[in-house]
Every structure is written in C-alpha cells, then in structure tokens.
MMTF fields as JSON, N, C-alpha, C and O atoms, coordinates in Angstrom:
{
  "mmtfVersion": "1.0.0",
  "mmtfProducer": "UNKNOWN",
  "numBonds": 563,
  "numAtoms": 564,
  "numGroups": 141,
  "numChains": 1,
  "numModels": 1,
  "chainsPerModel": [1],
  "groupsPerChain": [141],
  "chainIdList": ["A"],
  "bondAtomList": [4, 2, 8, 6, 12, 10, 16, 14, 20, 18, 24, 22, 28, 26, 32, 30, 36, 34, 40, 38, 44, 42, 48, 46, 52, 50, 56, 54, 60, 58, 64, 62, 68, 66, 72, 70, 76, 74, 80, 78, 84, 82, 88, 86, 92, 90, 96, 94, 100, 98, 104, 102, 108, 106, 112, 110, 116, 114, 120, 118, 124, 122, 128, 126, 132, 130, 136, 134, 140, 138, 144, 142, 148, 146, 152, 150, 156, 154, 160, 158, 164, 162, 168, 166, 172, 170, 176, 174, 180, 178, 184, 182, 188, 186, 192, 190, 196, 194, 200, 198, 204, 202, 208, 206, 212, 210, 216, 214, 220, 218, 224, 222, 228, 226, 232, 230, 236, 234, 240, 238, 244, 242, 248, 246, 252, 250, 256, 254, 260, 258, 264, 262, 268, 266, 272, 270, 276, 274, 280, 278, 284, 282, 288, 286, 292, 290, 296, 294, 300, 298, 304, 302, 308, 306, 312, 310, 316, 314, 320, 318, 324, 322, 328, 326, 332, 330, 336, 334, 340, 338, 344, 342, 348, 346, 352, 350, 356, 354, 360, 358, 364, 362, 368, 366, 372, 370, 376, 374, 380, 378, 384, 382, 388, 386, 392, 390, 396, 394, 400, 398, 404, 402, 408, 406, 412, 410, 416, 414, 420, 418, 424, 422, 428, 426, 432, 430, 436, 434, 440, 438, 444, 442, 448, 446, 452, 450, 456, 454, 460, 458, 464, 462, 468, 466, 472, 470, 476, 474, 480, 478, 484, 482, 488, 486, 492, 490, 496, 494, 500, 498, 504, 502, 508, 506, 512, 510, 516, 514, 520, 518, 524, 522, 528, 526, 532, 530, 536, 534, 540, 538, 544, 542, 548, 546, 552, 550, 556, 554, 560, 558],
  "bondOrderList": [1, 1, 1, 1, 1, 1, 1, 1, 1, 1, 1, 1, 1, 1, 1, 1, 1, 1, 1, 1, 1, 1, 1, 1, 1, 1, 1, 1, 1, 1, 1, 1, 1, 1, 1, 1, 1, 1, 1, 1, 1, 1, 1, 1, 1, 1, 1, 1, 1, 1, 1, 1, 1, 1, 1, 1, 1, 1, 1, 1, 1, 1, 1, 1, 1, 1, 1, 1, 1, 1, 1, 1, 1, 1, 1, 1, 1, 1, 1, 1, 1, 1, 1, 1, 1, 1, 1, 1, 1, 1, 1, 1, 1, 1, 1, 1, 1, 1, 1, 1, 1, 1, 1, 1, 1, 1, 1, 1, 1, 1, 1, 1, 1, 1, 1, 1, 1, 1, 1, 1, 1, 1, 1, 1, 1, 1, 1, 1, 1, 1, 1, 1, 1, 1, 1, 1, 1, 1, 1, 1],
  "groupList": [{"groupName": "ALA", "atomNameList": ["N", "CA", "C", "O"], "elementList": ["N", "C", "C", "O"], "formalChargeList": [0, 0, 0, 0], "bondAtomList": [1, 0, 2, 1, 3, 2], "bondOrderList": [1, 1, 2], "singleLetterCode": "A", "chemCompType": "L-PEPTIDE LINKING"}, {"groupName": "PRO", "atomNameList": ["N", "CA", "C", "O"], "elementList": ["N", "C", "C", "O"], "formalChargeList": [0, 0, 0, 0], "bondAtomList": [1, 0, 2, 1, 3, 2], "bondOrderList": [1, 1, 2], "singleLetterCode": "P", "chemCompType": "L-PEPTIDE LINKING"}, {"groupName": "LEU", "atomNameList": ["N", "CA", "C", "O"], "elementList": ["N", "C", "C", "O"], "formalChargeList": [0, 0, 0, 0], "bondAtomList": [1, 0, 2, 1, 3, 2], "bondOrderList": [1, 1, 2], "singleLetterCode": "L", "chemCompType": "L-PEPTIDE LINKING"}, {"groupName": "VAL", "atomNameList": ["N", "CA", "C", "O"], "elementList": ["N", "C", "C", "O"], "formalChargeList": [0, 0, 0, 0], "bondAtomList": [1, 0, 2, 1, 3, 2], "bondOrderList": [1, 1, 2], "singleLetterCode": "V", "chemCompType": "L-PEPTIDE LINKING"}, {"groupName": "HIS", "atomNameList": ["N", "CA", "C", "O"], "elementList": ["N", "C", "C", "O"], "formalChargeList": [0, 0, 0, 0], "bondAtomList": [1, 0, 2, 1, 3, 2], "bondOrderList": [1, 1, 2], "singleLetterCode": "H", "chemCompType": "L-PEPTIDE LINKING"}, {"groupName": "ASN", "atomNameList": ["N", "CA", "C", "O"], "elementList": ["N", "C", "C", "O"], "formalChargeList": [0, 0, 0, 0], "bondAtomList": [1, 0, 2, 1, 3, 2], "bondOrderList": [1, 1, 2], "singleLetterCode": "N", "chemCompType": "L-PEPTIDE LINKING"}, {"groupName": "GLY", "atomNameList": ["N", "CA", "C", "O"], "elementList": ["N", "C", "C", "O"], "formalChargeList": [0, 0, 0, 0], "bondAtomList": [1, 0, 2, 1, 3, 2], "bondOrderList": [1, 1, 2], "singleLetterCode": "G", "chemCompType": "PEPTIDE LINKING"}, {"groupName": "THR", "atomNameList": ["N", "CA", "C", "O"], "elementList": ["N", "C", "C", "O"], "formalChargeList": [0, 0, 0, 0], "bondAtomList": [1, 0, 2, 1, 3, 2], "bondOrderList": [1, 1, 2], "singleLetterCode": "T", "chemCompType": "L-PEPTIDE LINKING"}, {"groupName": "GLN", "atomNameList": ["N", "CA", "C", "O"], "elementList": ["N", "C", "C", "O"], "formalChargeList": [0, 0, 0, 0], "bondAtomList": [1, 0, 2, 1, 3, 2], "bondOrderList": [1, 1, 2], "singleLetterCode": "Q", "chemCompType": "L-PEPTIDE LINKING"}, {"groupName": "GLU", "atomNameList": ["N", "CA", "C", "O"], "elementList": ["N", "C", "C", "O"], "formalChargeList": [0, 0, 0, 0], "bondAtomList": [1, 0, 2, 1, 3, 2], "bondOrderList": [1, 1, 2], "singleLetterCode": "E", "chemCompType": "L-PEPTIDE LINKING"}, {"groupName": "LYS", "atomNameList": ["N", "CA", "C", "O"], "elementList": ["N", "C", "C", "O"], "formalChargeList": [0, 0, 0, 0], "bondAtomList": [1, 0, 2, 1, 3, 2], "bondOrderList": [1, 1, 2], "singleLetterCode": "K", "chemCompType": "L-PEPTIDE LINKING"}, {"groupName": "ASP", "atomNameList": ["N", "CA", "C", "O"], "elementList": ["N", "C", "C", "O"], "formalChargeList": [0, 0, 0, 0], "bondAtomList": [1, 0, 2, 1, 3, 2], "bondOrderList": [1, 1, 2], "singleLetterCode": "D", "chemCompType": "L-PEPTIDE LINKING"}, {"groupName": "MET", "atomNameList": ["N", "CA", "C", "O"], "elementList": ["N", "C", "C", "O"], "formalChargeList": [0, 0, 0, 0], "bondAtomList": [1, 0, 2, 1, 3, 2], "bondOrderList": [1, 1, 2], "singleLetterCode": "M", "chemCompType": "L-PEPTIDE LINKING"}, {"groupName": "TYR", "atomNameList": ["N", "CA", "C", "O"], "elementList": ["N", "C", "C", "O"], "formalChargeList": [0, 0, 0, 0], "bondAtomList": [1, 0, 2, 1, 3, 2], "bondOrderList": [1, 1, 2], "singleLetterCode": "Y", "chemCompType": "L-PEPTIDE LINKING"}, {"groupName": "SER", "atomNameList": ["N", "CA", "C", "O"], "elementList": ["N", "C", "C", "O"], "formalChargeList": [0, 0, 0, 0], "bondAtomList": [1, 0, 2, 1, 3, 2], "bondOrderList": [1, 1, 2], "singleLetterCode": "S", "chemCompType": "L-PEPTIDE LINKING"}, {"groupName": "PHE", "atomNameList": ["N", "CA", "C", "O"], "elementList": ["N", "C", "C", "O"], "formalChargeList": [0, 0, 0, 0], "bondAtomList": [1, 0, 2, 1, 3, 2], "bondOrderList": [1, 1, 2], "singleLetterCode": "F", "chemCompType": "L-PEPTIDE LINKING"}, {"groupName": "ILE", "atomNameList": ["N", "CA", "C", "O"], "elementList": ["N", "C", "C", "O"], "formalChargeList": [0, 0, 0, 0], "bondAtomList": [1, 0, 2, 1, 3, 2], "bondOrderList": [1, 1, 2], "singleLetterCode": "I", "chemCompType": "L-PEPTIDE LINKING"}, {"groupName": "TRP", "atomNameList": ["N", "CA", "C", "O"], "elementList": ["N", "C", "C", "O"], "formalChargeList": [0, 0, 0, 0], "bondAtomList": [1, 0, 2, 1, 3, 2], "bondOrderList": [1, 1, 2], "singleLetterCode": "W", "chemCompType": "L-PEPTIDE LINKING"}, {"groupName": "CYS", "atomNameList": ["N", "CA", "C", "O"], "elementList": ["N", "C", "C", "O"], "formalChargeList": [0, 0, 0, 0], "bondAtomList": [1, 0, 2, 1, 3, 2], "bondOrderList": [1, 1, 2], "singleLetterCode": "C", "chemCompType": "L-PEPTIDE LINKING"}, {"groupName": "ARG", "atomNameList": ["N", "CA", "C", "O"], "elementList": ["N", "C", "C", "O"], "formalChargeList": [0, 0, 0, 0], "bondAtomList": [1, 0, 2, 1, 3, 2], "bondOrderList": [1, 1, 2], "singleLetterCode": "R", "chemCompType": "L-PEPTIDE LINKING"}],
  "groupTypeList": [0, 0, 1, 0, 1, 2, 1, 3, 1, 4, 5, 1, 6, 1, 7, 8, 9, 9, 10, 9, 11, 12, 5, 13, 14, 5, 1, 13, 15, 9, 10, 16, 5, 17, 6, 10, 10, 13, 11, 7, 14, 1, 7, 15, 9, 13, 0, 2, 10, 2, 13, 10, 10, 14, 8, 0, 5, 0, 8, 17, 12, 4, 3, 18, 4, 11, 2, 7, 0, 7, 0, 7, 4, 3, 13, 5, 7, 18, 12, 11, 8, 8, 17, 10, 0, 10, 2, 10, 10, 16, 2, 14, 5, 9, 10, 13, 6, 17, 5, 6, 18, 10, 13, 8, 8, 1, 2, 4, 10, 19, 2, 12, 14, 11, 2, 0, 4, 11, 16, 0, 15, 5, 13, 16, 10, 4, 10, 10, 9, 10, 10, 9, 0, 19, 19, 19, 10, 13, 2, 5, 19],
  "groupIdList": [1, 2, 3, 4, 5, 6, 7, 8, 9, 10, 11, 12, 13, 14, 15, 16, 17, 18, 19, 20, 21, 22, 23, 24, 25, 26, 27, 28, 29, 30, 31, 32, 33, 34, 35, 36, 37, 38, 39, 40, 41, 42, 43, 44, 45, 46, 47, 48, 49, 50, 51, 52, 53, 54, 55, 56, 57, 58, 59, 60, 61, 62, 63, 64, 65, 66, 67, 68, 69, 70, 71, 72, 73, 74, 75, 76, 77, 78, 79, 80, 81, 82, 83, 84, 85, 86, 87, 88, 89, 90, 91, 92, 93, 94, 95, 96, 97, 98, 99, 100, 101, 102, 103, 104, 105, 106, 107, 108, 109, 110, 111, 112, 113, 114, 115, 116, 117, 118, 119, 120, 121, 122, 123, 124, 125, 126, 127, 128, 129, 130, 131, 132, 133, 134, 135, 136, 137, 138, 139, 140, 141],
  "secStructList": [7, 7, 7, 7, 7, 7, 7, 7, 7, 7, 7, 7, 7, 7, 7, 2, 2, 2, 2, 2, 6, 7, 7, 7, 7, 7, 6, 6, 4, 4, 4, 7, 7, 6, 6, 1, 7, 1, 7, 7, 7, 2, 2, 2, 2, 2, 2, 2, 2, 2, 2, 2, 2, 2, 2, 6, 6, 7, 7, 2, 2, 2, 2, 2, 2, 2, 2, 2, 2, 2, 2, 2, 2, 2, 2, 2, 6, 7, 7, 7, 2, 2, 2, 2, 2, 2, 2, 2, 2, 2, 2, 6, 1, 6, 6, 6, 7, 5, 7, 1, 1, 1, 5, 1, 1, 7, 7, 7, 2, 2, 2, 2, 2, 2, 2, 2, 2, 2, 2, 2, 2, 2, 2, 2, 2, 2, 2, 2, 2, 2, 2, 2, 2, 2, 2, 2, 2, 2, 2, 6, 7],
  "xCoordList": [0.845, 0.0, 0.883, 1.951, 0.423, 1.169, 1.087, 0.072, 2.142, 2.101, 1.054, 0.788, 0.484, -0.535, 0.11, 1.237, -0.584, -0.006, 0.128, -0.658, 1.141, 1.345, 0.245, -0.17, -0.233, -1.297, -0.753, 0.38, -1.571, -1.214, -1.706, -2.894, -0.823, -1.271, -2.302, -2.159, -3.324, -4.371, -4.029, -3.709, -4.096, -3.816, -5.129, -5.596, -5.734, -7.036, -6.997, -8.045, -5.821, -5.727, -5.452, -5.368, -5.317, -4.95, -6.114, -7.284, -5.756, -6.759, -7.131, -6.477, -8.172, -8.578, -7.435, -7.21, -6.719, -5.588, -4.494, -3.922, -4.207, -3.193, -3.633, -2.811, -4.937, -5.441, -5.222, -4.868, -5.434, -5.262, -3.796, -3.462, -2.913, -1.487, -0.727, 0.479, -1.395, -0.732, -0.066, -0.591, 1.069, 1.778, 2.905, 3.594, 3.094, 4.118, 5.448, 5.972, 5.963, 7.147, 8.463, 9.509, 8.436, 9.699, 10.558, 10.039, 11.847, 12.69, 12.732, 12.902, 12.586, 12.67, 11.366, 11.36, 10.257, 8.978, 8.993, 8.449, 9.601, 9.584, 10.466, 10.357, 11.32, 12.228, 11.573, 12.17, 10.373, 9.702, 8.656, 7.726, 8.816, 7.853, 6.854, 7.124, 5.699, 4.701, 4.033, 3.418, 4.141, 3.551, 4.37, 3.862, 5.634, 6.534, 7.085, 7.773, 6.782, 7.247, 8.765, 9.386, 9.349, 10.789, 11.128, 12.077, 10.349, 10.468, 9.175, 8.237, 9.129, 7.902, 8.048, 7.335, 8.956, 9.163, 7.944, 7.218, 7.719, 6.619, 6.749, 5.743, 7.971, 8.183, 7.674, 6.923, 8.077, 7.655, 6.163, 5.489, 5.642, 4.196, 3.422, 2.378, 3.931, 3.266, 3.318, 2.324, 4.474, 4.593, 3.618, 2.97, 3.518, 2.606, 1.149, 0.337, 0.827, -0.529, -0.852, -1.931, 0.076, -0.121, -0.34, -1.244, 0.498, 0.393, -0.97, -1.617, -1.409, -2.698, -3.852, -4.787, -3.795, -4.854, -4.874, -5.945, -3.711, -3.666, -4.235, -4.902, -3.981, -4.481, -5.986, -6.651, -6.515, -7.94, -8.744, -9.956, -8.089, -8.743, -9.449, -10.528, -8.844, -9.429, -9.468, -8.489, -10.588, -10.701, -9.996, -10.089, -9.293, -8.489, -9.317, -8.848, -10.527, -11.332, -11.655, -11.954, -11.598, -11.897, -10.653, -10.774, -9.474, -8.243, -7.277, -6.245, -7.594, -6.622, -6.24, -5.064, -7.203, -6.864, -5.931, -4.923, -6.273, -5.457, -4.046, -3.066, -3.938, -2.618, -1.793, -0.574, -2.449, -1.74, -1.267, -0.116, -2.152, -1.786, -0.672, 0.238, -0.742, 0.289, 1.626, 2.658, 1.627, 2.879, 3.513, 4.717, 2.704, 3.198, 3.753, 4.813, 3.038, 3.49, 4.808, 5.746, 4.871, 6.095, 7.275, 8.349, 7.079, 8.158, 8.569, 9.756, 7.593, 7.897, 8.489, 9.172, 8.245, 8.772, 10.018, 10.541, 10.49, 11.677, 12.922, 13.211, 13.657, 14.851, 16.135, 17.144, 16.1, 17.26, 17.286, 16.516, 18.155, 18.165, 18.499, 17.979, 19.36, 19.667, 18.43, 18.12, 17.726, 16.52, 15.435, 14.706, 15.324, 14.317, 14.494, 13.514, 15.73, 16.008, 15.621, 15.055, 15.936, 15.578, 14.06, 13.512, 13.383, 11.936, 11.274, 10.328, 11.782, 11.228, 11.393, 10.49, 12.536, 12.789, 11.801, 11.304, 11.524, 10.575, 9.167, 8.509, 8.711, 7.343, 7.098, 6.025, 8.095, 7.904, 8.215, 8.125, 8.575, 8.781, 7.526, 6.412, 7.703, 6.542, 5.516, 4.347, 5.941, 5.01, 3.937, 2.788, 4.323, 3.404, 2.949, 1.799, 3.843, 3.48, 3.202, 2.412, 3.834, 3.647, 4.392, 5.54, 3.753, 4.383, 4.749, 5.01, 4.767, 5.09, 3.879, 4.007, 2.7, 1.484, 0.349, -0.614, 0.44, -0.589, -0.06, 0.947, -0.752, -0.429, -1.15, -2.311, -0.475, -1.044, -1.978, -2.635, -2.036, -2.888, -3.392, -2.773, -4.496, -5.0, -4.039, -3.482, -3.86, -3.042, -3.984, -4.641, -4.039, -4.862, -4.113, -2.99, -4.717, -4.171, -2.699, -1.892, -2.352, -0.969, -0.007, 1.084, -0.399, 0.493, 0.667, 1.767, -0.407, -0.27, 0.693, 1.549, 0.549, 1.431, 2.871, 3.803, 3.049, 4.396, 5.044, 6.22, 4.28, 4.83, 5.189, 6.235, 4.34, 4.645, 5.96, 6.812, 6.119, 7.344, 8.558, 9.634, 8.389, 9.511, 9.981, 11.182, 9.035, 9.403, 10.053, 11.137, 9.398, 9.913, 11.275, 12.198, 11.403, 12.672, 13.809, 14.872, 13.584, 14.634, 14.899, 16.033, 13.881, 14.064, 14.914, 15.861, 14.584, 15.356, 16.796, 17.733, 16.968, 18.312, 19.078, 20.251, 18.426, 19.06, 19.483, 20.599, 18.598, 18.915, 20.087, 20.956, 20.117, 21.225, 22.541, 23.585, 22.491, 23.701, 24.219, 25.427, 23.314, 23.729, 24.339, 25.347, 23.718, 24.236, 25.627, 26.516, 25.814, 27.122, 28.162, 29.312, 27.776, 28.707, 29.133, 30.306, 28.188, 28.528, 29.475, 30.419, 29.211, 30.06, 31.48, 32.449, 31.605, 32.936, 33.649, 34.847, 32.91, 33.515, 34.026, 35.112, 33.253, 33.645, 34.887, 35.787, 34.939, 36.076, 37.35, 38.449, 37.212, 38.379, 38.942, 39.844, 38.438, 38.945, 40.255, 40.835],
  "yCoordList": [-1.192, 0.0, 1.246, 1.272, 2.254, 3.517, 4.248, 4.159, 4.967, 5.718, 6.833, 7.385, 7.138, 8.196, 9.538, 9.789, 10.403, 11.723, 12.547, 12.415, 13.389, 14.261, 15.303, 15.824, 15.615, 16.628, 18.01, 18.35, 18.788, 20.166, 21.038, 21.005, 21.819, 22.646, 23.668, 24.295, 23.821, 24.797, 26.114, 26.146, 27.186, 28.504, 29.278, 29.773, 29.39, 30.038, 31.55, 32.196, 32.12, 33.581, 34.172, 33.45, 35.475, 36.112, 36.117, 36.168, 36.065, 36.212, 37.686, 38.532, 37.991, 39.388, 40.207, 41.353, 39.609, 40.297, 40.597, 41.688, 39.629, 39.834, 40.905, 41.691, 40.94, 41.955, 43.352, 44.275, 43.501, 44.804, 45.187, 46.368, 44.177, 44.411, 44.385, 44.134, 44.636, 44.595, 45.927, 46.721, 46.168, 47.412, 47.183, 48.126, 45.925, 45.6, 46.285, 47.082, 45.952, 46.642, 46.011, 46.33, 45.127, 44.598, 45.766, 46.69, 45.742, 46.893, 47.24, 48.413, 46.286, 46.598, 47.081, 47.568, 46.97, 47.402, 48.879, 49.265, 49.693, 51.135, 51.54, 52.666, 50.663, 50.997, 50.883, 51.283, 50.353, 50.17, 51.256, 51.368, 52.056, 53.111, 52.537, 52.491, 52.1, 51.468, 52.472, 52.085, 53.762, 54.783, 55.044, 55.599, 54.644, 54.846, 53.482, 52.823, 53.067, 51.767, 51.746, 52.702, 50.645, 50.467, 50.273, 50.866, 49.445, 49.236, 48.591, 48.406, 48.255, 47.68, 46.18, 45.618, 45.545, 44.111, 43.336, 43.811, 42.153, 41.321, 41.024, 40.935, 40.872, 40.601, 41.741, 41.519, 42.962, 44.085, 44.346, 44.735, 44.14, 44.286, 43.301, 43.645, 42.077, 41.079, 41.474, 41.352, 41.944, 42.39, 43.534, 43.572, 44.455, 45.588, 45.104, 45.611, 44.134, 43.578, 42.938, 43.158, 42.156, 41.54, 42.61, 42.505, 43.631, 44.704, 45.391, 45.612, 45.73, 46.404, 45.524, 46.014, 44.23, 43.316, 43.235, 43.176, 43.231, 43.157, 44.431, 44.37, 45.573, 46.843, 47.003, 47.741, 46.324, 46.404, 45.374, 45.261, 44.633, 43.59, 42.569, 42.083, 42.252, 41.291, 39.911, 39.474, 39.235, 37.88, 36.923, 37.057, 35.96, 35.026, 34.323, 34.16, 33.909, 33.167, 34.007, 33.454, 35.331, 36.204, 36.523, 36.926, 36.346, 36.723, 35.561, 35.731, 34.393, 33.29, 32.872, 32.621, 32.792, 32.358, 33.363, 32.983, 34.639, 35.687, 35.704, 35.722, 35.699, 35.785, 34.517, 34.588, 33.376, 32.117, 32.028, 31.679, 32.344, 32.301, 33.3, 33.003, 34.478, 35.494, 35.045, 35.236, 34.448, 33.948, 32.905, 32.939, 31.99, 30.938, 31.537, 31.127, 32.501, 33.154, 33.907, 33.772, 34.694, 35.461, 34.51, 34.756, 33.432, 32.477, 31.792, 31.712, 31.308, 30.537, 31.377, 30.838, 32.67, 33.524, 34.303, 35.099, 34.086, 34.798, 34.309, 33.113, 35.248, 34.898, 34.974, 34.367, 35.704, 35.846, 34.632, 34.568, 33.681, 32.422, 32.607, 31.882, 33.57, 33.832, 34.333, 33.867, 35.282, 35.81, 34.734, 34.641, 33.939, 32.883, 31.93, 31.533, 31.566, 30.68, 31.364, 30.733, 32.658, 33.395, 33.524, 33.364, 33.812, 33.953, 32.637, 32.628, 31.539, 30.23, 29.987, 29.465, 30.364, 30.183, 31.009, 30.537, 32.215, 33.077, 32.491, 32.3, 32.208, 31.717, 30.381, 30.156, 29.5, 28.166, 28.087, 27.011, 29.2, 29.23, 28.687, 28.957, 27.932, 27.312, 28.339, 28.005, 29.571, 30.64, 30.86, 31.16, 30.706, 30.947, 29.646, 29.535, 28.674, 27.348, 27.185, 26.322, 27.998, 27.837, 26.578, 26.372, 25.736, 24.475, 24.448, 23.381, 25.6, 25.66, 25.909, 26.321, 25.659, 25.934, 26.494, 27.036, 26.377, 26.969, 27.129, 26.53, 27.942, 28.115, 27.031, 26.73, 26.446, 25.339, 25.808, 24.992, 27.103, 27.657, 29.014, 29.655, 29.461, 30.795, 31.881, 31.784, 32.896, 34.033, 35.124, 35.8, 35.286, 36.356, 37.671, 37.7, 38.752, 40.103, 40.204, 40.726, 39.715, 39.854, 39.044, 39.517, 37.828, 37.023, 37.638, 37.608, 38.198, 38.874, 40.046, 40.246, 40.814, 41.966, 41.515, 42.078, 40.502, 39.986, 39.462, 39.722, 38.726, 38.184, 39.313, 39.262, 40.326, 41.481, 42.114, 42.418, 42.31, 42.928, 42.019, 42.488, 40.722, 39.797, 39.773, 39.784, 39.74, 39.729, 41.053, 41.062, 42.168, 43.481, 43.766, 44.195, 43.53, 43.801, 42.99, 43.532, 41.689, 40.826, 41.1, 40.958, 41.489, 41.831, 43.094, 43.129, 44.117, 45.367, 45.105, 45.61, 44.321, 43.976, 43.227, 43.513, 42.277, 41.507, 42.422, 42.305, 43.331, 44.25, 45.161, 45.414, 45.647, 46.507, 45.731, 46.259, 44.481, 43.649, 43.388, 43.426, 43.125, 42.899, 44.161, 44.106, 45.294, 46.564, 46.84, 47.284, 46.58, 46.798, 45.83, 46.216, 44.598, 43.621, 44.052, 43.928, 44.556, 45.06, 46.254, 46.374, 47.131, 48.314, 47.889, 48.407, 46.944, 46.472, 45.791, 45.985, 44.997, 44.315, 45.33, 45.161, 46.378, 47.428, 48.161, 48.453, 48.462, 49.178, 48.361, 48.917, 47.04, 46.165, 45.796, 44.963, 46.384, 46.091, 46.758, 46.626],
  "zCoordList": [0.0, 0.0, 0.0, 0.612, -0.684, -0.772, 0.564, 1.255, 0.932, 2.191, 2.108, 1.04, 3.247, 3.309, 3.01, 3.438, 2.281, 1.986, 3.27, 4.208, 3.272, 4.431, 4.492, 3.457, 5.687, 5.788, 5.445, 5.786, 4.774, 4.442, 5.589, 5.91, 6.216, 7.338, 6.886, 5.837, 7.683, 7.373, 8.047, 9.235, 7.297, 7.841, 7.899, 6.874, 9.091, 9.194, 9.058, 9.06, 8.942, 8.857, 10.234, 11.227, 10.278, 11.544, 12.536, 12.157, 13.796, 14.848, 14.938, 14.329, 15.688, 15.848, 16.454, 16.065, 17.407, 18.038, 17.008, 17.005, 16.139, 15.107, 14.116, 13.645, 13.795, 12.877, 13.437, 12.704, 14.736, 15.369, 15.48, 15.577, 15.466, 15.645, 14.321, 14.318, 13.203, 11.897, 11.588, 10.807, 12.188, 11.901, 10.901, 10.51, 10.486, 9.499, 9.832, 9.054, 10.992, 11.492, 11.057, 11.623, 10.069, 9.572, 9.094, 8.468, 9.374, 9.046, 7.568, 7.236, 6.67, 5.245, 4.659, 3.529, 5.374, 4.825, 4.456, 3.421, 5.278, 5.027, 3.845, 3.361, 3.379, 2.282, 0.911, -0.089, 0.848, -0.434, -0.602, 0.196, -1.649, -1.935, -2.929, -4.129, -2.433, -3.284, -4.198, -5.191, -3.885, -4.739, -5.994, -6.967, -5.972, -7.11, -7.52, -6.74, -8.736, -9.198, -9.292, -9.757, -8.844, -8.989, -10.463, -10.976, -11.131, -12.58, -13.068, -12.293, -14.338, -14.904, -15.161, -15.993, -14.461, -14.629, -14.136, -13.263, -14.687, -14.188, -12.694, -11.989, -12.215, -10.787, -9.93, -8.98, -10.258, -9.421, -9.602, -8.649, -10.798, -11.024, -10.154, -9.6, -10.033, -9.191, -7.718, -7.003, -7.268, -5.877, -5.609, -4.563, -6.548, -6.406, -6.381, -5.606, -7.219, -7.24, -5.885, -5.336, -5.354, -4.033, -2.966, -2.137, -3.003, -2.01, -2.094, -1.07, -3.308, -3.472, -3.009, -2.375, -3.318, -2.872, -1.348, -0.744, -0.731, 0.73, 1.351, 2.384, 0.735, 1.268, 1.033, 1.759, 0.037, -0.284, 0.516, 0.333, 1.388, 2.176, 1.283, 1.621, 0.161, -0.772, -0.127, 0.478, -0.256, 0.262, -0.684, -1.904, -0.114, -0.882, -1.953, -3.079, -1.63, -2.606, -3.843, -4.901, -3.722, -4.86, -5.698, -6.855, -5.126, -5.836, -6.049, -6.698, -5.516, -5.541, -6.962, -7.227, -7.878, -9.237, -9.911, -10.506, -9.813, -10.43, -9.842, -10.587, -8.519, -7.883, -8.118, -8.281, -8.136, -8.372, -9.82, -10.083, -10.75, -12.171, -12.472, -13.246, -11.865, -12.098, -11.535, -12.178, -10.34, -9.754, -10.666, -10.917, -11.155, -12.043, -13.336, -13.808, -13.904, -15.142, -14.915, -15.7, -13.846, -13.554, -13.397, -13.945, -12.655, -12.438, -13.747, -14.066, -14.49, -15.708, -16.833, -17.703, -16.833, -17.903, -17.481, -18.261, -16.272, -15.783, -16.523, -16.546, -17.129, -17.892, -17.052, -17.409, -15.961, -15.074, -14.148, -13.189, -14.425, -13.681, -12.2, -11.352, -11.888, -10.479, -9.745, -8.649, -10.353, -9.722, -9.669, -8.682, -10.7, -10.734, -9.554, -8.923, -9.257, -8.114, -6.791, -5.899, -6.683, -5.462, -5.332, -4.241, -6.444, -6.434, -6.016, -5.229, -6.548, -6.178, -4.681, -4.027, -4.15, -2.717, -1.883, -0.86, -2.314, -1.594, -1.671, -0.648, -2.889, -3.087, -2.385, -1.826, -2.418, -1.854, -0.366, 0.225, 0.243, 1.686, 2.356, 1.907, 3.412, 4.075, 4.538, 4.731, 4.716, 5.112, 4.043, 4.365, 2.752, 1.639, 0.968, 0.542, 0.877, 0.405, -1.071, -1.451, -1.928, -3.375, -3.817, -3.424, -4.629, -5.032, -6.515, -7.07, -7.147, -8.565, -9.432, -10.585, -8.88, -9.657, -8.795, -9.337, -7.488, -6.624, -5.204, -4.827, -4.434, -3.024, -2.243, -2.52, -1.276, -0.514, 0.602, 1.25, 0.821, 1.867, 1.423, 0.573, 1.977, 1.621, 2.114, 3.208, 1.303, 1.719, 2.215, 1.424, 3.527, 4.082, 3.955, 3.453, 4.402, 4.213, 4.599, 3.83, 5.767, 6.226, 5.363, 5.045, 4.981, 4.141, 2.76, 2.208, 2.19, 0.891, 1.01, 0.149, 2.076, 2.283, 2.514, 1.939, 3.352, 3.623, 2.343, 2.088, 1.541, 0.297, -0.661, -1.309, -0.76, -1.615, -1.189, -2.024, 0.11, 0.61, 0.425, 0.054, 0.682, 0.505, -0.948, -1.216, -1.879, -3.298, -3.691, -4.274, -3.374, -3.779, -3.157, -3.85, -1.864, -1.182, -1.789, -2.094, -1.965, -2.508, -3.984, -4.441, -4.732, -6.145, -6.27, -7.056, -5.509, -5.546, -5.122, -5.74, -4.074, -3.602, -4.695, -4.934, -5.355, -6.431, -7.583, -8.09, -7.995, -9.097, -8.731, -9.565, -7.511, -7.072, -7.041, -7.424, -6.587, -6.553, -7.966, -8.199, -8.908, -10.299, -10.894, -11.597, -10.604, -11.114, -10.551, -11.278, -9.266, -8.635, -9.205, -9.413, -9.453, -10.03, -11.434, -11.789, -12.235, -13.573, -13.48, -14.26, -12.519, -12.334, -11.963, -12.518, -11.022, -10.604, -11.77, -11.971, -12.531, -13.677, -14.694, -15.248, -14.94, -15.879, -15.391, -16.178, -14.084, -13.521, -13.504, -13.529, -13.462, -13.401, -14.779, -14.871, -15.813, -17.161, -17.39, -18.468]
}
C-alpha cells in the first residue's frame, strides 16, 4: 500500500488580536515606496498587485486564481536564472506554500502583504547587486 499523503497545514488567517497588531514593522517594509514603481518588470508588477490586494482587504477566494496564475506566469517567464532561483525560494517558503502551480494555503491580508514585501525587497536587492557587479567588472577592465 502507498504511504498516506502528508497533511497540508491549514492557515485560518490572523486572529482578531493579530489583525489589530498589523503594523508591518519589519525593518525593510519602510524601504519600499509602493507609490513609485521600482520598474515595470513582471516581478515588481506582481509584488505591487499583491500589495494592493492586501491593502484592499481582498478575500483570498476572490483573488486566488489571479494571484496564483500570475505567480506561475512570472516564475515561468523569468529569464534571469539567479533571480528565478531566489523567487522560487521566496514563493515556496513554508510561510506561503507555493508548489510551482498553486499556493497550498490561503493568503490572508498579512500574508499577501508579507509576500509582496519579501518579493519586492529581494528583487530590488538583487537588481542593485547585479548593477554593482557590472560596475565592478567594468572598472576592473
């Protein structure tokens, strides 16, 4: 007989206390200016979409198909292999549970916001690191 599948943890969303305590005090949250796009890449567009949905209090059942399909599209069409590996690591983190084609749990407001920030922060950091590496390579010629 085949082994029983592992249970998928259910994430019921934030408690009332957690909802009241959503100040998003992670140190990197304040470094992202959501009013000004960093660039027009599919990655940053997806992070911005997640952020806007989280701020609009969108219910997961109303946005899950769009956000899941967009995540899959952004990942599958990413040409920067270094960023693609980092993006996969972020999306598949147990906090979000993306398995390559869908999220294993509903993303409530805080998780959508956290994922938006995790993607945007790491994407901006990755782009700056690549730019600095190109600059150093140019200077060392």
